[in-house]
Amino acid sequence: MSPRSRILLYAVLLVLCVPFVFPTWWMVTSSLKPNAEIFAYPPRLWPADPSFDAWRQVFTMQPFAEQYWNSAYIAVVVTLGTLAVAAPAGYAFARIRFPARNALFLVVITGLLVPSEVTIVPLFRMFNALGLVDTHWPLILVPVFGAPSVLATFIMRQFFVTLPVELEEAARMDGLGRSAIFRRIALPLAKPALGAVAIFTFLHSWNQFLEPIVFISSKEKYTLPQALTQFTDVYQGPLWNVQLSAASMTAIPVLIVFVLAQRQFIEGLAHTGLKG
C-alpha cells in the first residue's frame, strides 16, 4: 500500500473505533467526576478537577476487595474446569468412534437451546437440598457442567475434526495409545482453540449475574456483577460516580485477559467451526 492509502486506512479505522472506545472512555473519566458534573451540559470529555474519591468509596461502602477476589478465583476455577471437561469431550466426539456418537453429540448440543432461566429453579432446589445455597459451589458447578461447557465442547470438537488423521496414524505406529496421542499430539496443537475457549469461559463466569443473585445472599460472598448493584444512596438511587468507578475496576481483568490472549482468540475462531 502507498503511504497515502495507509494513512487513509488508519483514519477510517480510527473513526470506526470511536463507537467502541468512547463508552469505556466515558466510564473511566466519569468515575473521576462528581455526580453533578457527569450530567453537565454540554458534556465534558475530561473532568475539570479529577478526583479518586469515588474509587476510594467503592472499598468503604462494600467489602469490594473480597468481592473482587470471589469473582477472580471463581472465574479461574470455572475456566480450568471447563477446559478439563471440554477438551477430552471434544476429542472423543471428533476422533473416537463409538455407538450413537453423532446422536449423543446432538443431545449435548441441544443444551445450548435451553435458556438458563428455565433451569434456574430446579437448580436452586437441588443445591438447596444439598446445603450449597449461599456458597460459591453453584457458581462453579453450573458453568463447568452446563451451557458454557457445551459450547466449549463444540468448539474443541470442531477444532479436533480439522486435525489431519495422518498425525494419529503415525503416532500409533510409534506405539502411542489413545490417551498419549491426546496428551502429546492433539492437545498441544489445540492451543488456539483452548485460548478461545478460555476467553469465552472466563468472560462468561466474570459477567454472570443471574446465578449469583439466586444462589448468593451474603455480601462478603457476592461476585462483582451482583456487587455493582449495591452502590446506592439512602433513597436507593444510584451513586453514578461510585458505580462507574467499580465498573472501571471490574473491566480491568477482562481487558488484560483479552490483550494477553487475543492472538489465540483470533486463531481459535479461525480454526473452529469450519468443518462438520
PDB file of C-alpha atoms in Angstrom:
ATOM      1  CA  MET A   1       0.000   0.000   0.000  1.00  0.00           C
ATOM      2  CA  SER A   2       1.128   3.530  -0.715  1.00  0.00           C
ATOM      3  CA  PRO A   3       1.698   5.864   2.264  1.00  0.00           C
ATOM      4  CA  ARG A   4      -1.400   7.853   1.301  1.00  0.00           C
ATOM      5  CA  SER A   5      -3.583   4.726   1.200  1.00  0.00           C
ATOM      6  CA  ARG A   6      -2.171   3.543   4.517  1.00  0.00           C
ATOM      7  CA  ILE A   7      -2.922   6.869   6.187  1.00  0.00           C
ATOM      8  CA  LEU A   8      -6.458   6.818   4.780  1.00  0.00           C
ATOM      9  CA  LEU A   9      -6.966   3.260   6.054  1.00  0.00           C
ATOM     10  CA  TYR A  10      -5.749   4.169   9.539  1.00  0.00           C
ATOM     11  CA  ALA A  11      -8.018   7.233   9.555  1.00  0.00           C
ATOM     12  CA  VAL A  12     -11.064   5.111   8.652  1.00  0.00           C
ATOM     13  CA  LEU A  13     -10.175   2.512  11.290  1.00  0.00           C
ATOM     14  CA  LEU A  14      -9.747   5.271  13.886  1.00  0.00           C
ATOM     15  CA  VAL A  15     -13.213   6.648  13.117  1.00  0.00           C
ATOM     16  CA  LEU A  16     -14.736   3.166  13.274  1.00  0.00           C
ATOM     17  CA  CYS A  17     -13.136   2.582  16.693  1.00  0.00           C
ATOM     18  CA  VAL A  18     -14.818   5.616  18.260  1.00  0.00           C
ATOM     19  CA  PRO A  19     -18.233   3.972  18.939  1.00  0.00           C
ATOM     20  CA  PHE A  20     -16.465   1.070  20.691  1.00  0.00           C
ATOM     21  CA  VAL A  21     -13.837   3.013  22.632  1.00  0.00           C
ATOM     22  CA  PHE A  22     -15.909   6.052  23.655  1.00  0.00           C
ATOM     23  CA  PRO A  23     -18.193   4.234  26.178  1.00  0.00           C
ATOM     24  CA  THR A  24     -15.125   2.921  28.005  1.00  0.00           C
ATOM     25  CA  TRP A  25     -13.528   6.372  27.939  1.00  0.00           C
ATOM     26  CA  TRP A  26     -16.743   7.910  29.289  1.00  0.00           C
ATOM     27  CA  MET A  27     -16.982   5.297  32.048  1.00  0.00           C
ATOM     28  CA  VAL A  28     -13.438   5.876  33.287  1.00  0.00           C
ATOM     29  CA  THR A  29     -13.450   9.660  33.055  1.00  0.00           C
ATOM     30  CA  SER A  30     -16.908   9.949  34.645  1.00  0.00           C
ATOM     31  CA  SER A  31     -15.676   7.930  37.611  1.00  0.00           C
ATOM     32  CA  LEU A  32     -13.290  10.835  38.288  1.00  0.00           C
ATOM     33  CA  LYS A  33     -16.097  13.433  38.292  1.00  0.00           C
ATOM     34  CA  PRO A  34     -18.630  14.453  40.950  1.00  0.00           C
ATOM     35  CA  ASN A  35     -22.187  13.342  40.188  1.00  0.00           C
ATOM     36  CA  ALA A  36     -23.285  16.839  39.142  1.00  0.00           C
ATOM     37  CA  GLU A  37     -20.549  17.072  36.516  1.00  0.00           C
ATOM     38  CA  ILE A  38     -21.465  13.711  34.982  1.00  0.00           C
ATOM     39  CA  PHE A  39     -24.810  15.151  33.810  1.00  0.00           C
ATOM     40  CA  ALA A  40     -23.476  18.606  32.937  1.00  0.00           C
ATOM     41  CA  TYR A  41     -24.431  20.073  29.566  1.00  0.00           C
ATOM     42  CA  PRO A  42     -22.546  20.346  27.339  1.00  0.00           C
ATOM     43  CA  PRO A  43     -20.813  17.162  28.469  1.00  0.00           C
ATOM     44  CA  ARG A  44     -17.142  17.306  29.357  1.00  0.00           C
ATOM     45  CA  LEU A  45     -14.810  14.709  27.874  1.00  0.00           C
ATOM     46  CA  TRP A  46     -12.373  15.200  30.763  1.00  0.00           C
ATOM     47  CA  PRO A  47     -13.215  16.135  34.382  1.00  0.00           C
ATOM     48  CA  ALA A  48     -12.487  19.707  35.414  1.00  0.00           C
ATOM     49  CA  ASP A  49     -10.921  18.518  38.676  1.00  0.00           C
ATOM     50  CA  PRO A  50     -10.146  14.765  38.532  1.00  0.00           C
ATOM     51  CA  SER A  51     -10.591  13.021  41.860  1.00  0.00           C
ATOM     52  CA  PHE A  52     -10.234   9.407  43.007  1.00  0.00           C
ATOM     53  CA  ASP A  53     -12.648   9.891  45.926  1.00  0.00           C
ATOM     54  CA  ALA A  54     -15.271   7.686  44.253  1.00  0.00           C
ATOM     55  CA  TRP A  55     -12.670   4.954  43.773  1.00  0.00           C
ATOM     56  CA  ARG A  56     -11.943   5.021  47.497  1.00  0.00           C
ATOM     57  CA  GLN A  57     -15.657   4.976  48.372  1.00  0.00           C
ATOM     58  CA  VAL A  58     -16.024   1.699  46.484  1.00  0.00           C
ATOM     59  CA  PHE A  59     -13.993  -0.063  49.186  1.00  0.00           C
ATOM     60  CA  THR A  60     -15.670   1.701  52.123  1.00  0.00           C
ATOM     61  CA  MET A  61     -19.276   1.068  51.059  1.00  0.00           C
ATOM     62  CA  GLN A  62     -18.830  -2.637  50.262  1.00  0.00           C
ATOM     63  CA  PRO A  63     -16.303  -5.407  51.007  1.00  0.00           C
ATOM     64  CA  PHE A  64     -15.242  -4.819  47.408  1.00  0.00           C
ATOM     65  CA  ALA A  65     -11.780  -6.353  47.689  1.00  0.00           C
ATOM     66  CA  GLU A  66     -13.298  -9.606  48.937  1.00  0.00           C
ATOM     67  CA  GLN A  67     -15.968  -9.496  46.220  1.00  0.00           C
ATOM     68  CA  TYR A  68     -13.263  -8.901  43.634  1.00  0.00           C
ATOM     69  CA  TRP A  69     -11.399 -11.961  44.866  1.00  0.00           C
ATOM     70  CA  ASN A  70     -14.601 -14.004  44.703  1.00  0.00           C
ATOM     71  CA  SER A  71     -15.111 -13.207  41.026  1.00  0.00           C
ATOM     72  CA  ALA A  72     -11.431 -13.752  40.210  1.00  0.00           C
ATOM     73  CA  TYR A  73     -10.988 -17.157  41.768  1.00  0.00           C
ATOM     74  CA  ILE A  74     -14.403 -18.421  40.581  1.00  0.00           C
ATOM     75  CA  ALA A  75     -13.624 -17.348  37.008  1.00  0.00           C
ATOM     76  CA  VAL A  76     -10.218 -19.075  37.100  1.00  0.00           C
ATOM     77  CA  VAL A  77     -11.621 -22.297  38.581  1.00  0.00           C
ATOM     78  CA  VAL A  78     -14.526 -22.350  36.112  1.00  0.00           C
ATOM     79  CA  THR A  79     -12.152 -21.756  33.194  1.00  0.00           C
ATOM     80  CA  LEU A  80      -9.795 -24.551  34.231  1.00  0.00           C
ATOM     81  CA  GLY A  81     -12.682 -26.902  34.978  1.00  0.00           C
ATOM     82  CA  THR A  82     -14.350 -26.205  31.641  1.00  0.00           C
ATOM     83  CA  LEU A  83     -11.106 -26.828  29.757  1.00  0.00           C
ATOM     84  CA  ALA A  84     -10.631 -30.087  31.664  1.00  0.00           C
ATOM     85  CA  VAL A  85     -14.127 -31.243  30.640  1.00  0.00           C
ATOM     86  CA  ALA A  86     -14.408 -29.799  27.130  1.00  0.00           C
ATOM     87  CA  ALA A  87     -11.015 -30.782  25.715  1.00  0.00           C
ATOM     88  CA  PRO A  88     -11.307 -34.568  26.221  1.00  0.00           C
ATOM     89  CA  ALA A  89     -15.028 -34.500  25.410  1.00  0.00           C
ATOM     90  CA  GLY A  90     -14.417 -32.614  22.169  1.00  0.00           C
ATOM     91  CA  TYR A  91     -11.616 -35.007  21.240  1.00  0.00           C
ATOM     92  CA  ALA A  92     -13.807 -38.021  21.953  1.00  0.00           C
ATOM     93  CA  PHE A  93     -16.630 -36.730  19.748  1.00  0.00           C
ATOM     94  CA  ALA A  94     -14.173 -35.868  16.963  1.00  0.00           C
ATOM     95  CA  ARG A  95     -11.871 -38.899  16.936  1.00  0.00           C
ATOM     96  CA  ILE A  96     -13.271 -41.844  18.869  1.00  0.00           C
ATOM     97  CA  ARG A  97     -15.913 -43.918  17.097  1.00  0.00           C
ATOM     98  CA  PHE A  98     -18.481 -45.336  19.479  1.00  0.00           C
ATOM     99  CA  PRO A  99     -22.169 -46.305  19.117  1.00  0.00           C
ATOM    100  CA  ALA A 100     -24.595 -43.389  18.676  1.00  0.00           C
ATOM    101  CA  ARG A 101     -21.745 -40.870  18.731  1.00  0.00           C
ATOM    102  CA  ASN A 102     -23.486 -38.341  16.465  1.00  0.00           C
ATOM    103  CA  ALA A 103     -26.822 -38.770  18.228  1.00  0.00           C
ATOM    104  CA  LEU A 104     -25.209 -38.211  21.623  1.00  0.00           C
ATOM    105  CA  PHE A 105     -23.379 -35.145  20.327  1.00  0.00           C
ATOM    106  CA  LEU A 106     -26.692 -33.771  19.066  1.00  0.00           C
ATOM    107  CA  VAL A 107     -28.236 -34.324  22.503  1.00  0.00           C
ATOM    108  CA  VAL A 108     -25.315 -32.480  24.119  1.00  0.00           C
ATOM    109  CA  ILE A 109     -25.589 -29.560  21.697  1.00  0.00           C
ATOM    110  CA  THR A 110     -29.300 -29.148  22.408  1.00  0.00           C
ATOM    111  CA  GLY A 111     -28.235 -27.965  25.850  1.00  0.00           C
ATOM    112  CA  LEU A 112     -27.368 -24.655  24.176  1.00  0.00           C
ATOM    113  CA  LEU A 113     -31.027 -24.192  23.264  1.00  0.00           C
ATOM    114  CA  VAL A 114     -32.260 -24.295  26.865  1.00  0.00           C
ATOM    115  CA  PRO A 115     -32.245 -20.807  28.477  1.00  0.00           C
ATOM    116  CA  SER A 116     -30.679 -20.587  31.920  1.00  0.00           C
ATOM    117  CA  GLU A 117     -33.911 -19.025  33.224  1.00  0.00           C
ATOM    118  CA  VAL A 118     -35.695 -22.324  32.554  1.00  0.00           C
ATOM    119  CA  THR A 119     -33.335 -24.394  34.694  1.00  0.00           C
ATOM    120  CA  ILE A 120     -32.571 -21.932  37.480  1.00  0.00           C
ATOM    121  CA  VAL A 121     -35.481 -23.004  39.757  1.00  0.00           C
ATOM    122  CA  PRO A 122     -34.732 -26.765  39.602  1.00  0.00           C
ATOM    123  CA  LEU A 123     -31.054 -25.997  40.133  1.00  0.00           C
ATOM    124  CA  PHE A 124     -31.862 -23.863  43.173  1.00  0.00           C
ATOM    125  CA  ARG A 125     -33.964 -26.638  44.679  1.00  0.00           C
ATOM    126  CA  MET A 126     -31.226 -29.175  44.037  1.00  0.00           C
ATOM    127  CA  PHE A 127     -28.447 -27.069  45.567  1.00  0.00           C
ATOM    128  CA  ASN A 128     -30.720 -26.087  48.446  1.00  0.00           C
ATOM    129  CA  ALA A 129     -31.325 -29.769  49.214  1.00  0.00           C
ATOM    130  CA  LEU A 130     -27.565 -30.314  49.179  1.00  0.00           C
ATOM    131  CA  GLY A 131     -26.991 -27.364  51.526  1.00  0.00           C
ATOM    132  CA  LEU A 132     -24.928 -25.455  48.948  1.00  0.00           C
ATOM    133  CA  VAL A 133     -27.058 -22.303  48.689  1.00  0.00           C
ATOM    134  CA  ASP A 134     -25.134 -19.159  49.720  1.00  0.00           C
ATOM    135  CA  THR A 135     -21.870 -20.843  48.740  1.00  0.00           C
ATOM    136  CA  HIS A 136     -19.799 -20.484  45.599  1.00  0.00           C
ATOM    137  CA  TRP A 137     -20.250 -24.107  44.545  1.00  0.00           C
ATOM    138  CA  PRO A 138     -23.286 -23.423  42.320  1.00  0.00           C
ATOM    139  CA  LEU A 139     -21.380 -20.659  40.536  1.00  0.00           C
ATOM    140  CA  ILE A 140     -18.630 -23.176  39.740  1.00  0.00           C
ATOM    141  CA  LEU A 141     -20.550 -26.378  39.029  1.00  0.00           C
ATOM    142  CA  VAL A 142     -23.306 -24.898  36.855  1.00  0.00           C
ATOM    143  CA  PRO A 143     -20.950 -23.377  34.224  1.00  0.00           C
ATOM    144  CA  VAL A 144     -18.497 -26.297  34.244  1.00  0.00           C
ATOM    145  CA  PHE A 145     -21.253 -28.829  33.533  1.00  0.00           C
ATOM    146  CA  GLY A 146     -23.780 -26.509  31.855  1.00  0.00           C
ATOM    147  CA  ALA A 147     -24.185 -24.474  28.675  1.00  0.00           C
ATOM    148  CA  PRO A 148     -20.721 -22.821  28.720  1.00  0.00           C
ATOM    149  CA  SER A 149     -19.111 -26.251  28.846  1.00  0.00           C
ATOM    150  CA  VAL A 150     -21.361 -27.447  25.997  1.00  0.00           C
ATOM    151  CA  LEU A 151     -20.235 -24.524  23.830  1.00  0.00           C
ATOM    152  CA  ALA A 152     -16.617 -25.218  24.767  1.00  0.00           C
ATOM    153  CA  THR A 153     -17.036 -28.884  23.833  1.00  0.00           C
ATOM    154  CA  PHE A 154     -18.466 -27.886  20.463  1.00  0.00           C
ATOM    155  CA  ILE A 155     -15.521 -25.545  19.768  1.00  0.00           C
ATOM    156  CA  MET A 156     -12.972 -28.180  20.768  1.00  0.00           C
ATOM    157  CA  ARG A 157     -14.701 -30.861  18.717  1.00  0.00           C
ATOM    158  CA  GLN A 158     -14.714 -28.635  15.636  1.00  0.00           C
ATOM    159  CA  PHE A 159     -11.002 -27.978  16.053  1.00  0.00           C
ATOM    160  CA  PHE A 160     -10.031 -31.624  16.533  1.00  0.00           C
ATOM    161  CA  VAL A 161     -12.008 -32.560  13.410  1.00  0.00           C
ATOM    162  CA  THR A 162      -9.674 -30.358  11.351  1.00  0.00           C
ATOM    163  CA  LEU A 163      -6.501 -32.139  12.515  1.00  0.00           C
ATOM    164  CA  PRO A 164      -5.007 -34.480   9.911  1.00  0.00           C
ATOM    165  CA  VAL A 165      -5.706 -38.144  10.634  1.00  0.00           C
ATOM    166  CA  GLU A 166      -2.173 -38.957   9.463  1.00  0.00           C
ATOM    167  CA  LEU A 167      -0.769 -37.481  12.668  1.00  0.00           C
ATOM    168  CA  GLU A 168      -2.600 -40.046  14.782  1.00  0.00           C
ATOM    169  CA  GLU A 169      -1.740 -42.890  12.426  1.00  0.00           C
ATOM    170  CA  ALA A 170       1.954 -42.037  12.660  1.00  0.00           C
ATOM    171  CA  ALA A 171       1.677 -41.838  16.455  1.00  0.00           C
ATOM    172  CA  ARG A 172       0.067 -45.282  16.610  1.00  0.00           C
ATOM    173  CA  MET A 173       2.908 -46.701  14.545  1.00  0.00           C
ATOM    174  CA  ASP A 174       5.269 -45.305  17.174  1.00  0.00           C
ATOM    175  CA  GLY A 175       3.359 -47.208  19.840  1.00  0.00           C
ATOM    176  CA  LEU A 176       1.315 -44.402  21.388  1.00  0.00           C
ATOM    177  CA  GLY A 177      -2.104 -45.184  22.811  1.00  0.00           C
ATOM    178  CA  ARG A 178      -5.233 -43.066  22.574  1.00  0.00           C
ATOM    179  CA  SER A 179      -4.608 -41.096  25.790  1.00  0.00           C
ATOM    180  CA  ALA A 180      -0.964 -40.444  24.861  1.00  0.00           C
ATOM    181  CA  ILE A 181      -1.980 -39.212  21.410  1.00  0.00           C
ATOM    182  CA  PHE A 182      -4.437 -36.815  23.022  1.00  0.00           C
ATOM    183  CA  ARG A 183      -1.954 -35.503  25.592  1.00  0.00           C
ATOM    184  CA  ARG A 184       1.177 -35.345  23.451  1.00  0.00           C
ATOM    185  CA  ILE A 185      -0.151 -34.522  19.977  1.00  0.00           C
ATOM    186  CA  ALA A 186      -3.761 -33.300  19.855  1.00  0.00           C
ATOM    187  CA  LEU A 187      -3.741 -31.112  22.947  1.00  0.00           C
ATOM    188  CA  PRO A 188      -0.534 -29.158  22.125  1.00  0.00           C
ATOM    189  CA  LEU A 189      -1.882 -28.461  18.630  1.00  0.00           C
ATOM    190  CA  ALA A 190      -5.170 -27.217  20.106  1.00  0.00           C
ATOM    191  CA  LYS A 191      -3.687 -24.150  21.834  1.00  0.00           C
ATOM    192  CA  PRO A 192      -5.644 -21.677  19.629  1.00  0.00           C
ATOM    193  CA  ALA A 193      -8.952 -23.427  20.409  1.00  0.00           C
ATOM    194  CA  LEU A 194      -8.037 -23.710  24.091  1.00  0.00           C
ATOM    195  CA  GLY A 195      -7.272 -19.987  24.136  1.00  0.00           C
ATOM    196  CA  ALA A 196     -10.619 -19.114  22.563  1.00  0.00           C
ATOM    197  CA  VAL A 197     -12.470 -21.397  24.981  1.00  0.00           C
ATOM    198  CA  ALA A 198     -10.586 -19.933  27.943  1.00  0.00           C
ATOM    199  CA  ILE A 199     -11.534 -16.370  26.980  1.00  0.00           C
ATOM    200  CA  PHE A 200     -15.185 -17.212  26.345  1.00  0.00           C
ATOM    201  CA  THR A 201     -15.436 -19.123  29.615  1.00  0.00           C
ATOM    202  CA  PHE A 202     -13.618 -16.527  31.708  1.00  0.00           C
ATOM    203  CA  LEU A 203     -15.820 -13.713  30.387  1.00  0.00           C
ATOM    204  CA  HIS A 204     -18.994 -15.727  30.965  1.00  0.00           C
ATOM    205  CA  SER A 205     -18.041 -16.528  34.545  1.00  0.00           C
ATOM    206  CA  TRP A 206     -16.818 -12.990  35.241  1.00  0.00           C
ATOM    207  CA  ASN A 207     -20.050 -11.439  33.964  1.00  0.00           C
ATOM    208  CA  GLN A 208     -22.649 -13.961  35.174  1.00  0.00           C
ATOM    209  CA  PHE A 209     -25.438 -12.210  37.058  1.00  0.00           C
ATOM    210  CA  LEU A 210     -28.497 -14.429  37.296  1.00  0.00           C
ATOM    211  CA  GLU A 211     -26.841 -17.278  39.209  1.00  0.00           C
ATOM    212  CA  PRO A 212     -25.227 -15.056  41.887  1.00  0.00           C
ATOM    213  CA  ILE A 213     -28.445 -13.204  42.707  1.00  0.00           C
ATOM    214  CA  VAL A 214     -30.270 -16.541  43.028  1.00  0.00           C
ATOM    215  CA  PHE A 215     -27.689 -18.527  44.989  1.00  0.00           C
ATOM    216  CA  ILE A 216     -25.782 -15.875  46.993  1.00  0.00           C
ATOM    217  CA  SER A 217     -27.247 -13.750  49.779  1.00  0.00           C
ATOM    218  CA  SER A 218     -24.215 -12.747  51.903  1.00  0.00           C
ATOM    219  CA  LYS A 219     -22.435  -9.551  50.850  1.00  0.00           C
ATOM    220  CA  GLU A 220     -18.995 -10.940  51.562  1.00  0.00           C
ATOM    221  CA  LYS A 221     -19.753 -13.766  49.088  1.00  0.00           C
ATOM    222  CA  TYR A 222     -21.058 -11.510  46.300  1.00  0.00           C
ATOM    223  CA  THR A 223     -19.402 -11.508  42.908  1.00  0.00           C
ATOM    224  CA  LEU A 224     -18.742  -8.260  41.063  1.00  0.00           C
ATOM    225  CA  PRO A 225     -21.867  -8.043  38.838  1.00  0.00           C
ATOM    226  CA  GLN A 226     -24.000  -8.534  41.933  1.00  0.00           C
ATOM    227  CA  ALA A 227     -21.909  -6.063  43.958  1.00  0.00           C
ATOM    228  CA  LEU A 228     -22.258  -3.324  41.332  1.00  0.00           C
ATOM    229  CA  THR A 229     -25.984  -3.046  42.082  1.00  0.00           C
ATOM    230  CA  GLN A 230     -25.338  -2.210  45.728  1.00  0.00           C
ATOM    231  CA  PHE A 231     -23.728   1.232  45.333  1.00  0.00           C
ATOM    232  CA  THR A 232     -26.813   3.340  46.039  1.00  0.00           C
ATOM    233  CA  ASP A 233     -27.697   6.304  48.247  1.00  0.00           C
ATOM    234  CA  VAL A 234     -30.141   6.316  51.161  1.00  0.00           C
ATOM    235  CA  TYR A 235     -33.037   6.606  48.709  1.00  0.00           C
ATOM    236  CA  GLN A 236     -31.800   3.588  46.691  1.00  0.00           C
ATOM    237  CA  GLY A 237     -30.787   5.870  43.856  1.00  0.00           C
ATOM    238  CA  PRO A 238     -27.556   5.073  42.005  1.00  0.00           C
ATOM    239  CA  LEU A 239     -24.316   6.764  43.026  1.00  0.00           C
ATOM    240  CA  TRP A 240     -23.149   7.166  39.467  1.00  0.00           C
ATOM    241  CA  ASN A 241     -19.515   8.065  40.019  1.00  0.00           C
ATOM    242  CA  VAL A 242     -19.067   5.275  42.570  1.00  0.00           C
ATOM    243  CA  GLN A 243     -20.785   2.729  40.320  1.00  0.00           C
ATOM    244  CA  LEU A 244     -18.662   3.824  37.371  1.00  0.00           C
ATOM    245  CA  SER A 245     -15.532   3.527  39.498  1.00  0.00           C
ATOM    246  CA  ALA A 246     -16.462  -0.021  40.481  1.00  0.00           C
ATOM    247  CA  ALA A 247     -17.346  -0.829  36.864  1.00  0.00           C
ATOM    248  CA  SER A 248     -13.968   0.515  35.686  1.00  0.00           C
ATOM    249  CA  MET A 249     -12.144  -1.727  38.148  1.00  0.00           C
ATOM    250  CA  THR A 250     -14.341  -4.637  37.108  1.00  0.00           C
ATOM    251  CA  ALA A 251     -13.402  -4.174  33.443  1.00  0.00           C
ATOM    252  CA  ILE A 252      -9.637  -4.228  34.043  1.00  0.00           C
ATOM    253  CA  PRO A 253      -9.164  -8.051  34.217  1.00  0.00           C
ATOM    254  CA  VAL A 254     -11.320  -8.521  31.119  1.00  0.00           C
ATOM    255  CA  LEU A 255      -9.123  -6.135  29.127  1.00  0.00           C
ATOM    256  CA  ILE A 256      -5.946  -7.781  30.436  1.00  0.00           C
ATOM    257  CA  VAL A 257      -7.149 -11.284  29.553  1.00  0.00           C
ATOM    258  CA  PHE A 258      -8.145 -10.261  26.043  1.00  0.00           C
ATOM    259  CA  VAL A 259      -4.925  -8.323  25.354  1.00  0.00           C
ATOM    260  CA  LEU A 260      -2.762 -11.231  26.516  1.00  0.00           C
ATOM    261  CA  ALA A 261      -4.752 -13.900  24.663  1.00  0.00           C
ATOM    262  CA  GLN A 262      -6.066 -12.033  21.625  1.00  0.00           C
ATOM    263  CA  ARG A 263      -3.785 -13.924  19.235  1.00  0.00           C
ATOM    264  CA  GLN A 264      -5.026 -17.301  20.482  1.00  0.00           C
ATOM    265  CA  PHE A 265      -8.579 -15.964  20.422  1.00  0.00           C
ATOM    266  CA  ILE A 266      -8.382 -14.940  16.766  1.00  0.00           C
ATOM    267  CA  GLU A 267      -6.606 -18.142  15.744  1.00  0.00           C
ATOM    268  CA  GLY A 268      -9.162 -20.189  17.643  1.00  0.00           C
ATOM    269  CA  LEU A 269     -12.047 -18.542  15.803  1.00  0.00           C
ATOM    270  CA  ALA A 270     -10.255 -19.064  12.506  1.00  0.00           C
ATOM    271  CA  HIS A 271      -9.677 -22.775  13.088  1.00  0.00           C
ATOM    272  CA  THR A 272     -13.019 -23.808  14.582  1.00  0.00           C
ATOM    273  CA  GLY A 273     -16.434 -24.230  13.033  1.00  0.00           C
ATOM    274  CA  LEU A 274     -15.020 -24.782   9.542  1.00  0.00           C
ATOM    275  CA  LYS A 275     -15.866 -28.478   9.241  1.00  0.00           C
ATOM    276  CA  GLY A 276     -18.791 -30.542  10.447  1.00  0.00           C
TER     277      GLY A 276
END
